[in-house]
Amino acid sequence: MPQSAEKILDHAPLFREAEYRQMLAEKRLNFECPHPVEIVTDQREFTKTWEYREKNLAREALVVNPAKACQPLGAVFAAAGFERTMSFVHGSQGCVAYYRSHLSRHFKEPCSAVSSSMTEDAAVFGGLKNMIDGLANTYKLYDPKMIAVSTTCMAEVIGDDLHSFIENAKTEGSVPQDFEVPFAHTPAFVGSHVDGYDVMVKGVLENFWMGKQRAEVPNVINIIPGFDGFCVGNNRELKRLLDLMGVSYTFIQDASDQYDTPSDGEFRMYDGGTKIEDVKAALNAQATLSLQHYNTRKTLEYCQQVGQATASFHYPIGVEATDELLMRVSAITGKEIPEAIRLERGRLVDAMADSQSWLHAKKYAIYGDPDFVHAMARFVMETGGEPTHCLATNGTNAWEAEMKRMLAASSFGKHAQVWAGKDLWAMRSLLFTEPVDLLIGNSYGKYLERDTGTPLIRLMFPIFDRHHHHRFPLMGYQGGLRVLTTILDKIFDKLDRETIEPGTDYSFDLTR
Amino acid sequence: MSLDSQNDGALNTKLIEQVLSRYPEKTAKRRRKHLGVAAGGQVVAGEAQPLSECDVKSNIKSIPGVMTIRGCAYAGSKGVVWGPVKDMIHISHGPVGCGQYSWSQRRNYYVGTTSIDSFVTMQFTSDFQEKDIVFGGDKKLEKIIDEIEELFPLNKGITIQSECPIGLIGDDIEAVSRKKAKQHEKTIVPVRCEGFRGVSQSLGHHIANDAIRDWVFEKKDVELEVGPYDVNVIGDYNIGGDAWASRILLEEIGLRVVGNWSGDATLAEIERAPKAKLNLIHCYRSMNYICRHMEEKYGIAWMEYNFFGPSQIESSLRNIAKHFGPEIQEKTEYVIAKYRPLVEAVIDKYWPRLEGRTVMLYVGGLRPRHVISAYEDLGMEIVGTGYEFGHNDDYQRTGHYVTEGTLIYDDVTGYELEKFIEGIRPDLVGSGIKEKYPVQKMGIPFRQMHSWDYSGPYHGYDGFAIFARDMDMAINNPVWDLFDAPWKKNTTPSTAMAAE
């Protein structure tokens, strides 16, 4: 009997005890009808080959372990970045349970959102009644300043029209006539969570800007961060930099406080977020900058339509990407980049120089959202590394072309391959046939790490199995330091593990 | 807890009135039926006497906009019943999200070579695009099955877990399944678990059970040398290894577990289930349907049991043994005696640290009652409980576990749960991931009671020790004393206790 009150064993050690191992071996032998071991081994080895890779990459219909989620997740995240805003997702209710769980598991924070709970009768008659009742209940119970409506695929397939439904609900008195109910159609069968983010932010802007006269205030900018699992660290870091520069700015969509509320005895259903008055005033800004181009294509188009200048970036990480962001901000606002920031930049460069010998020529596989992959590939090249595989399941043809241009501009990118639309089962074949030193992605990558032995660095949403990383920035020079240190730790930990063998005392160096 | 102990029914009644007063009138009227206070039990001659009556409405539609905690039929089928079957590939058929959010989140442990002969912690999806909605997805599904056969040839079968659009666009996944099953000589199971069906996960369980009946049973010749003590364990999903901590006991008392449904299960274990002598059902809510079917069709008796906490384990083991007669009964007494020192040591260690602490639960379809005695074995008291997707028969059974005055809440809303917790201020809340962080922000210790908060197993004697440890560390962690800044603090002495 392995268990005792003195030393209680949970699952990790318990099932590795002899009693359990034997029980499971007998279960397998007597009851599971398994394939013979040789057949399993042969198939496992076959999946490592170029032949398997070719079949794998030739898939036309099946998707296995994709690195993307669906649109409404992005919409719920987007809504969380506005003052006292409740997400209301029109359609089946299970979806909302999933978005809330998914976001809570990553941020380790509450995530509030409601559903219109449509069932079979609503599938037949449409969900108008659900919208009318649902908005009334949400308004009364949760005291929001704004309700942001998006859709599940069910409501999209039956063709519910949010605009007319919301008007109807207002006429019925569900919410006051002047209550803010921006909306966005977010079909799960189009695009991914980054597009859901885009259309929800655009929906909020349209709600406040449509038909309003714009009176440009020069030198003032808006910043749209995009769907970002590191928003807590990143948004705060960027605000710090902008404050140092003395820039007048508005973050449009800022979930950094919503997903980082303190523990002091009070549950805050809402915290922080862009103030509604600030969203209104943001129409007059001279320019809107997007930190993630592929998260904001429609929103930026709309900003241009209202007469704003726009610029977009790809999740600025590292030296040159941060340089570009700051210089553009400086050019638009006329504010100089202060000496303090130049010193910060120098410190990041200093750190990179100190560690360059450990990073030069390291090969990487990088996957995640399109802008993140762009950013990481670029930063890796700044450290002398070589991005070998760059994969975005939700990457478009335009992304692929842009990636190739960026990689081709550096000799460190000349062997890089770009994989738009591919999934992590494809990545597995790539890692077996063209191995790399390090894999950069999210928690789902741990299965690739187990199968291929490639060390995984978690730098992208969602991160379920490590805590609090998202509380630190990746963007800016400070964020660059964090990314650099994370990569280096992985390299040093691996080297220590490989050389820790007792009875040898070489390469297990005290100083590295 | 002693029988005469009661919860504060008057306070709970007041809390219910308070939360209802906030709703629009129409909604308040509907919600009122789902909230209640356990009443004194009715004495019925010849039956086991319940401690109380939990008379609330259940298993009806959630109200729009109130923040129900429930999921959907897909979650009930793919997430609960089918997903853990390890040597089959479960296609999340429709857009990408459902499969993505449910990927690897239920901790259904298994042994196997993932991606080669086992597939539970993978996400297979048809990733529907607009053209699939417009033109239908049947052709794509055929191609997906062909590609699975080429790339994952050691799978023992495939299930098709329908997401919302499938039923709305009129796809014929049954025809595709029949055609491809014949072509590949594989078990292929279409499951109509579209998320808009029914009112919660519950209908998904039922649909998944029916799919086993219609698409797995009696489709192949099943070889099994039967024995007198063959049982199936039904409704144990091996979360954190629960089914293993149970199996070890059942084997020790001399039973032969020929099938485990569906944690760590293989298709073979499901196919041969009708050959067993007895079905032991743990999660009654999600799998009673197939047990009833096996009883009617194959004459297999079924028996509910509860492996949470030593009181229930002992009485369950004895009940099970009684079914098989003296030989098994004798071994059972030996097993109970063998584990008693462990149980006593665990209780001796944790009782003083947990005695009198109050607990509120809000979980799925089994645990809102099943875990109650495990808490009571440690000296803790249940002050409120409720089901996400329970039915009337679940609430009836709950009366055997909770005392008069206990607050009962069905399909609770985010608002209600927050207010109830605020009003009662229990020492511990056991619920899910969506509830965890709001409760902890309020300064109240919390354990996830779906995933065991990444711990477990909690079943069996081995699991009880872990359960006790976990509840203790949640309640007696020093962090709860740090919430108030000292310059604002009303100094209260710390109650935290270091682990022993």
CSV table of N, CA, C and O in Angstrom, one decimal, chain B residues 97-174:
chain,number,residue,atom,x,y,z
B,97,GLY,N,-13.6,26.1,-32.5
B,97,GLY,CA,-13.5,26.5,-31.1
B,97,GLY,C,-13.8,25.4,-30.1
B,97,GLY,O,-13.1,25.2,-29.2
B,98,CYS,N,-14.9,24.7,-30.3
B,98,CYS,CA,-15.4,23.7,-29.3
B,98,CYS,C,-14.3,22.8,-28.9
B,98,CYS,O,-14.1,22.5,-27.8
B,99,GLY,N,-13.7,22.2,-30.0
B,99,GLY,CA,-12.6,21.3,-29.7
B,99,GLY,C,-11.4,21.9,-29.1
B,99,GLY,O,-10.7,21.3,-28.3
B,100,GLN,N,-11.2,23.2,-29.4
B,100,GLN,CA,-10.0,23.9,-28.9
B,100,GLN,C,-10.2,24.1,-27.4
B,100,GLN,O,-9.3,23.9,-26.6
B,101,TYR,N,-11.3,24.6,-27.0
B,101,TYR,CA,-11.5,24.9,-25.6
B,101,TYR,C,-11.6,23.7,-24.7
B,101,TYR,O,-11.4,23.8,-23.5
B,102,SER,N,-12.1,22.6,-25.3
B,102,SER,CA,-12.2,21.4,-24.5
B,102,SER,C,-11.0,20.5,-24.6
B,102,SER,O,-11.0,19.4,-23.9
B,103,TRP,N,-10.0,20.9,-25.3
B,103,TRP,CA,-8.8,20.1,-25.5
B,103,TRP,C,-8.0,19.9,-24.2
B,103,TRP,O,-7.6,20.9,-23.6
B,104,SER,N,-7.9,18.6,-23.8
B,104,SER,CA,-7.1,18.3,-22.6
B,104,SER,C,-7.5,19.0,-21.3
B,104,SER,O,-6.7,19.1,-20.5
B,105,GLN,N,-8.8,19.4,-21.2
B,105,GLN,CA,-9.1,20.1,-20.0
B,105,GLN,C,-9.8,19.3,-18.9
B,105,GLN,O,-9.9,19.7,-17.8
B,106,ARG,N,-10.1,18.0,-19.2
B,106,ARG,CA,-10.8,17.2,-18.2
B,106,ARG,C,-9.9,16.3,-17.4
B,106,ARG,O,-10.4,15.6,-16.5
B,107,ARG,N,-8.7,16.2,-17.8
B,107,ARG,CA,-7.7,15.4,-17.0
B,107,ARG,C,-8.2,13.9,-17.0
B,107,ARG,O,-8.0,13.3,-15.9
B,108,ASN,N,-8.6,13.4,-18.1
B,108,ASN,CA,-9.0,12.0,-18.2
B,108,ASN,C,-7.7,11.2,-18.4
B,108,ASN,O,-7.2,11.1,-19.5
B,109,TYR,N,-7.1,10.7,-17.3
B,109,TYR,CA,-5.8,10.1,-17.4
B,109,TYR,C,-5.9,8.7,-18.1
B,109,TYR,O,-6.9,8.1,-18.1
B,110,TYR,N,-4.8,8.4,-18.8
B,110,TYR,CA,-4.8,7.1,-19.5
B,110,TYR,C,-3.4,6.7,-19.7
B,110,TYR,O,-2.5,7.4,-19.6
B,111,VAL,N,-3.2,5.4,-20.1
B,111,VAL,CA,-1.9,4.9,-20.4
B,111,VAL,C,-2.0,4.5,-21.9
B,111,VAL,O,-2.9,3.9,-22.4
B,112,GLY,N,-1.0,5.0,-22.7
B,112,GLY,CA,-1.0,4.7,-24.1
B,112,GLY,C,0.0,5.6,-24.8
B,112,GLY,O,0.5,6.6,-24.2
B,113,THR,N,0.3,5.3,-26.0
B,113,THR,CA,1.2,6.2,-26.8
B,113,THR,C,0.4,7.2,-27.6
B,113,THR,O,-0.2,6.9,-28.6
B,114,THR,N,0.3,8.4,-27.0
B,114,THR,CA,-0.6,9.4,-27.6
B,114,THR,C,-0.1,9.7,-29.0
B,114,THR,O,1.0,9.9,-29.3
B,115,SER,N,-1.1,9.8,-29.9
B,115,SER,CA,-1.0,10.1,-31.3
B,115,SER,C,-0.7,8.9,-32.1
B,115,SER,O,-0.7,9.0,-33.3
B,116,ILE,N,-0.4,7.8,-31.5
B,116,ILE,CA,-0.1,6.6,-32.2
B,116,ILE,C,-1.2,5.5,-32.0
B,116,ILE,O,-1.9,5.1,-32.9
B,117,ASP,N,-1.4,5.2,-30.7
B,117,ASP,CA,-2.5,4.2,-30.4
B,117,ASP,C,-3.5,4.8,-29.5
B,117,ASP,O,-4.5,4.1,-29.1
B,118,SER,N,-3.3,6.0,-29.0
B,118,SER,CA,-4.2,6.7,-28.1
B,118,SER,C,-4.3,8.2,-28.5
B,118,SER,O,-3.3,8.7,-29.0
B,119,PHE,N,-5.5,8.8,-28.2
B,119,PHE,CA,-5.7,10.1,-28.8
B,119,PHE,C,-6.4,11.1,-28.0
B,119,PHE,O,-6.8,12.2,-28.4
B,120,VAL,N,-6.5,10.8,-26.7
B,120,VAL,CA,-7.4,11.7,-25.8
B,120,VAL,C,-6.9,13.1,-25.7
B,120,VAL,O,-7.7,14.0,-25.8
B,121,THR,N,-5.6,13.3,-25.6
B,121,THR,CA,-5.1,14.7,-25.4
B,121,THR,C,-4.8,15.3,-26.8
B,121,THR,O,-3.8,16.1,-26.9
B,122,MET,N,-5.6,15.0,-27.8
B,122,MET,CA,-5.4,15.7,-29.1
B,122,MET,C,-6.7,16.3,-29.5
B,122,MET,O,-7.7,16.0,-29.0
B,123,GLN,N,-6.6,17.3,-30.4
B,123,GLN,CA,-7.8,18.0,-30.9
B,123,GLN,C,-7.9,17.7,-32.4
B,123,GLN,O,-7.1,18.2,-33.2
B,124,PHE,N,-8.8,16.9,-32.7
B,124,PHE,CA,-9.2,16.6,-34.1
B,124,PHE,C,-10.4,17.4,-34.5
B,124,PHE,O,-11.4,17.2,-33.8
B,125,THR,N,-10.3,18.2,-35.5
B,125,THR,CA,-11.5,19.1,-35.8
B,125,THR,C,-11.6,19.2,-37.4
B,125,THR,O,-10.6,19.1,-38.1
B,126,SER,N,-12.9,19.3,-37.8
B,126,SER,CA,-13.1,19.6,-39.2
B,126,SER,C,-12.9,21.1,-39.5
B,126,SER,O,-13.0,21.4,-40.7
B,127,ASP,N,-12.7,21.9,-38.5
B,127,ASP,CA,-12.4,23.3,-38.7
B,127,ASP,C,-13.3,23.9,-39.8
B,127,ASP,O,-12.8,24.4,-40.8
B,128,PHE,N,-14.6,23.9,-39.6
B,128,PHE,CA,-15.5,24.4,-40.7
B,128,PHE,C,-15.2,25.8,-41.1
B,128,PHE,O,-14.9,26.7,-40.3
B,129,GLN,N,-15.3,26.0,-42.4
B,129,GLN,CA,-15.2,27.3,-43.0
B,129,GLN,C,-16.5,27.7,-43.6
B,129,GLN,O,-17.4,26.8,-43.7
B,130,GLU,N,-16.6,28.9,-44.1
B,130,GLU,CA,-17.9,29.3,-44.6
B,130,GLU,C,-18.5,28.4,-45.7
B,130,GLU,O,-19.7,28.1,-45.7
B,131,LYS,N,-17.6,27.9,-46.5
B,131,LYS,CA,-18.1,27.1,-47.7
B,131,LYS,C,-18.7,25.8,-47.1
B,131,LYS,O,-19.6,25.3,-47.8
B,132,ASP,N,-18.2,25.3,-46.0
B,132,ASP,CA,-18.7,24.1,-45.5
B,132,ASP,C,-20.2,24.3,-44.9
B,132,ASP,O,-21.0,23.4,-45.0
B,133,ILE,N,-20.4,25.5,-44.4
B,133,ILE,CA,-21.7,25.9,-43.9
B,133,ILE,C,-22.7,26.0,-45.1
B,133,ILE,O,-23.8,25.5,-45.1
B,134,VAL,N,-22.2,26.6,-46.2
B,134,VAL,CA,-23.0,26.9,-47.4
B,134,VAL,C,-23.3,25.6,-48.1
B,134,VAL,O,-24.4,25.3,-48.5
B,135,PHE,N,-22.2,24.8,-48.4
B,135,PHE,CA,-22.4,23.6,-49.2
B,135,PHE,C,-22.6,22.3,-48.5
B,135,PHE,O,-22.8,21.3,-49.0
B,136,GLY,N,-22.5,22.4,-47.2
B,136,GLY,CA,-22.6,21.2,-46.4
B,136,GLY,C,-21.2,20.5,-46.1
B,136,GLY,O,-20.3,20.7,-46.9
B,137,GLY,N,-21.1,19.8,-45.1
B,137,GLY,CA,-19.8,19.3,-44.7
B,137,GLY,C,-19.6,17.8,-44.8
B,137,GLY,O,-18.6,17.2,-44.4
B,138,ASP,N,-20.6,17.1,-45.5
B,138,ASP,CA,-20.5,15.6,-45.5
B,138,ASP,C,-19.3,15.2,-46.4
B,138,ASP,O,-18.6,14.2,-46.0
B,139,LYS,N,-19.0,15.8,-47.5
B,139,LYS,CA,-17.9,15.5,-48.3
B,139,LYS,C,-16.6,15.7,-47.6
B,139,LYS,O,-15.7,14.8,-47.6
B,140,LYS,N,-16.5,16.8,-46.9
B,140,LYS,CA,-15.3,17.0,-46.1
B,140,LYS,C,-15.1,16.0,-45.0
B,140,LYS,O,-14.0,15.5,-44.7
B,141,LEU,N,-16.2,15.6,-44.4
B,141,LEU,CA,-16.2,14.6,-43.3
B,141,LEU,C,-15.6,13.3,-43.9
B,141,LEU,O,-14.8,12.6,-43.2
B,142,GLU,N,-16.1,12.9,-45.0
B,142,GLU,CA,-15.6,11.7,-45.7
B,142,GLU,C,-14.1,11.7,-45.8
B,142,GLU,O,-13.4,10.8,-45.5
B,143,LYS,N,-13.7,12.9,-46.4
B,143,LYS,CA,-12.2,13.0,-46.6
B,143,LYS,C,-11.4,13.0,-45.3
B,143,LYS,O,-10.4,12.4,-45.2
B,144,ILE,N,-12.0,13.6,-44.3
B,144,ILE,CA,-11.4,13.6,-42.9
B,144,ILE,C,-11.2,12.2,-42.4
B,144,ILE,O,-10.1,11.8,-41.9
B,145,ILE,N,-12.2,11.4,-42.6
B,145,ILE,CA,-12.1,10.0,-42.1
B,145,ILE,C,-11.0,9.3,-42.9
B,145,ILE,O,-10.2,8.5,-42.3
B,146,ASP,N,-11.0,9.5,-44.2
B,146,ASP,CA,-9.9,8.9,-45.0
B,146,ASP,C,-8.5,9.3,-44.6
B,146,ASP,O,-7.6,8.5,-44.5
B,147,GLU,N,-8.4,10.6,-44.3
B,147,GLU,CA,-7.1,11.1,-43.9
B,147,GLU,C,-6.7,10.6,-42.5
B,147,GLU,O,-5.5,10.3,-42.2
B,148,ILE,N,-7.7,10.4,-41.6
B,148,ILE,CA,-7.4,9.8,-40.3
B,148,ILE,C,-6.9,8.4,-40.5
B,148,ILE,O,-5.9,8.0,-39.9
B,149,GLU,N,-7.5,7.7,-41.4
B,149,GLU,CA,-7.1,6.3,-41.6
B,149,GLU,C,-5.7,6.2,-42.1
B,149,GLU,O,-5.0,5.3,-41.8
B,150,GLU,N,-5.3,7.1,-42.9
B,150,GLU,CA,-4.0,7.1,-43.5
B,150,GLU,C,-2.9,7.6,-42.5
B,150,GLU,O,-1.9,7.0,-42.3
B,151,LEU,N,-3.2,8.6,-41.7
B,151,LEU,CA,-2.2,9.2,-40.8
B,151,LEU,C,-2.2,8.6,-39.4
B,151,LEU,O,-1.2,8.6,-38.7
B,152,PHE,N,-3.4,8.1,-39.0
B,152,PHE,CA,-3.5,7.5,-37.6
B,152,PHE,C,-4.1,6.1,-37.7
B,152,PHE,O,-5.2,5.8,-37.2
B,153,PRO,N,-3.4,5.2,-38.5
B,153,PRO,CA,-4.1,3.9,-38.8
B,153,PRO,C,-4.3,3.0,-37.6
B,153,PRO,O,-5.1,2.1,-37.7
B,154,LEU,N,-3.7,3.2,-36.5
B,154,LEU,CA,-3.9,2.3,-35.3
B,154,LEU,C,-5.1,2.7,-34.5
B,154,LEU,O,-5.4,2.1,-33.4
B,155,ASN,N,-5.9,3.7,-34.9
B,155,ASN,CA,-7.1,4.0,-34.2
B,155,ASN,C,-8.1,2.8,-34.3
B,155,ASN,O,-8.1,2.1,-35.3
B,156,LYS,N,-8.8,2.6,-33.2
B,156,LYS,CA,-9.8,1.5,-33.2
B,156,LYS,C,-11.2,1.9,-33.7
B,156,LYS,O,-12.1,1.1,-33.8
B,157,GLY,N,-11.3,3.2,-33.9
B,157,GLY,CA,-12.6,3.7,-34.3
B,157,GLY,C,-12.7,5.2,-34.2
B,157,GLY,O,-11.7,5.8,-33.8
B,158,ILE,N,-13.8,5.7,-34.7
B,158,ILE,CA,-13.9,7.2,-34.8
B,158,ILE,C,-15.3,7.6,-34.3
B,158,ILE,O,-16.3,6.9,-34.6
B,159,THR,N,-15.4,8.7,-33.6
B,159,THR,CA,-16.7,9.2,-33.3
B,159,THR,C,-16.7,10.6,-33.9
B,159,THR,O,-15.7,11.3,-34.0
B,160,ILE,N,-18.0,11.0,-34.3
B,160,ILE,CA,-18.2,12.3,-34.9
B,160,ILE,C,-19.0,13.1,-33.9
B,160,ILE,O,-20.2,12.8,-33.6
B,161,GLN,N,-18.4,14.1,-33.3
B,161,GLN,CA,-19.1,14.9,-32.2
B,161,GLN,C,-19.6,16.1,-32.9
B,161,GLN,O,-18.8,17.1,-33.2
B,162,SER,N,-20.9,16.2,-33.1
B,162,SER,CA,-21.5,17.3,-33.8
B,162,SER,C,-21.5,18.6,-33.0
B,162,SER,O,-21.9,18.6,-31.8
B,163,GLU,N,-21.0,19.7,-33.7
B,163,GLU,CA,-21.2,21.0,-33.1
B,163,GLU,C,-22.4,21.6,-33.7
B,163,GLU,O,-23.0,21.1,-34.7
B,164,CYS,N,-22.8,22.8,-33.1
B,164,CYS,CA,-24.1,23.4,-33.5
B,164,CYS,C,-24.4,23.4,-35.0
B,164,CYS,O,-25.5,23.0,-35.4
B,165,PRO,N,-23.5,23.8,-35.9
B,165,PRO,CA,-24.0,24.0,-37.3
B,165,PRO,C,-24.4,22.7,-37.9
B,165,PRO,O,-25.3,22.7,-38.8
B,166,ILE,N,-23.9,21.5,-37.5
B,166,ILE,CA,-24.2,20.3,-38.2
B,166,ILE,C,-25.7,20.0,-38.3
B,166,ILE,O,-26.2,19.8,-39.4
B,167,GLY,N,-26.4,20.1,-37.2
B,167,GLY,CA,-27.8,19.9,-37.2
B,167,GLY,C,-28.6,21.0,-37.9
B,167,GLY,O,-29.7,20.8,-38.4
B,168,LEU,N,-28.0,22.2,-38.0
B,168,LEU,CA,-28.7,23.3,-38.6
B,168,LEU,C,-28.6,23.3,-40.1
B,168,LEU,O,-29.5,23.8,-40.8
B,169,ILE,N,-27.5,22.8,-40.7
B,169,ILE,CA,-27.4,22.8,-42.1
B,169,ILE,C,-27.8,21.5,-42.8
B,169,ILE,O,-27.7,21.3,-44.0
B,170,GLY,N,-28.3,20.5,-42.0
B,170,GLY,CA,-28.9,19.3,-42.5
B,170,GLY,C,-27.9,18.3,-43.1
B,170,GLY,O,-28.2,17.5,-44.0
B,171,ASP,N,-26.7,18.3,-42.5
B,171,ASP,CA,-25.7,17.2,-42.9
B,171,ASP,C,-26.2,15.9,-42.5
B,171,ASP,O,-26.9,15.7,-41.5
B,172,ASP,N,-25.8,14.8,-43.2
B,172,ASP,CA,-26.2,13.5,-42.9
B,172,ASP,C,-25.0,12.7,-42.5
B,172,ASP,O,-24.4,11.9,-43.2
B,173,ILE,N,-24.6,13.0,-41.2
B,173,ILE,CA,-23.4,12.3,-40.7
B,173,ILE,C,-23.6,10.8,-40.5
B,173,ILE,O,-22.6,10.0,-40.5
B,174,GLU,N,-24.8,10.4,-40.3
B,174,GLU,CA,-25.1,9.0,-40.2
B,174,GLU,C,-24.8,8.2,-41.5
B,174,GLU,O,-24.2,7.2,-41.4
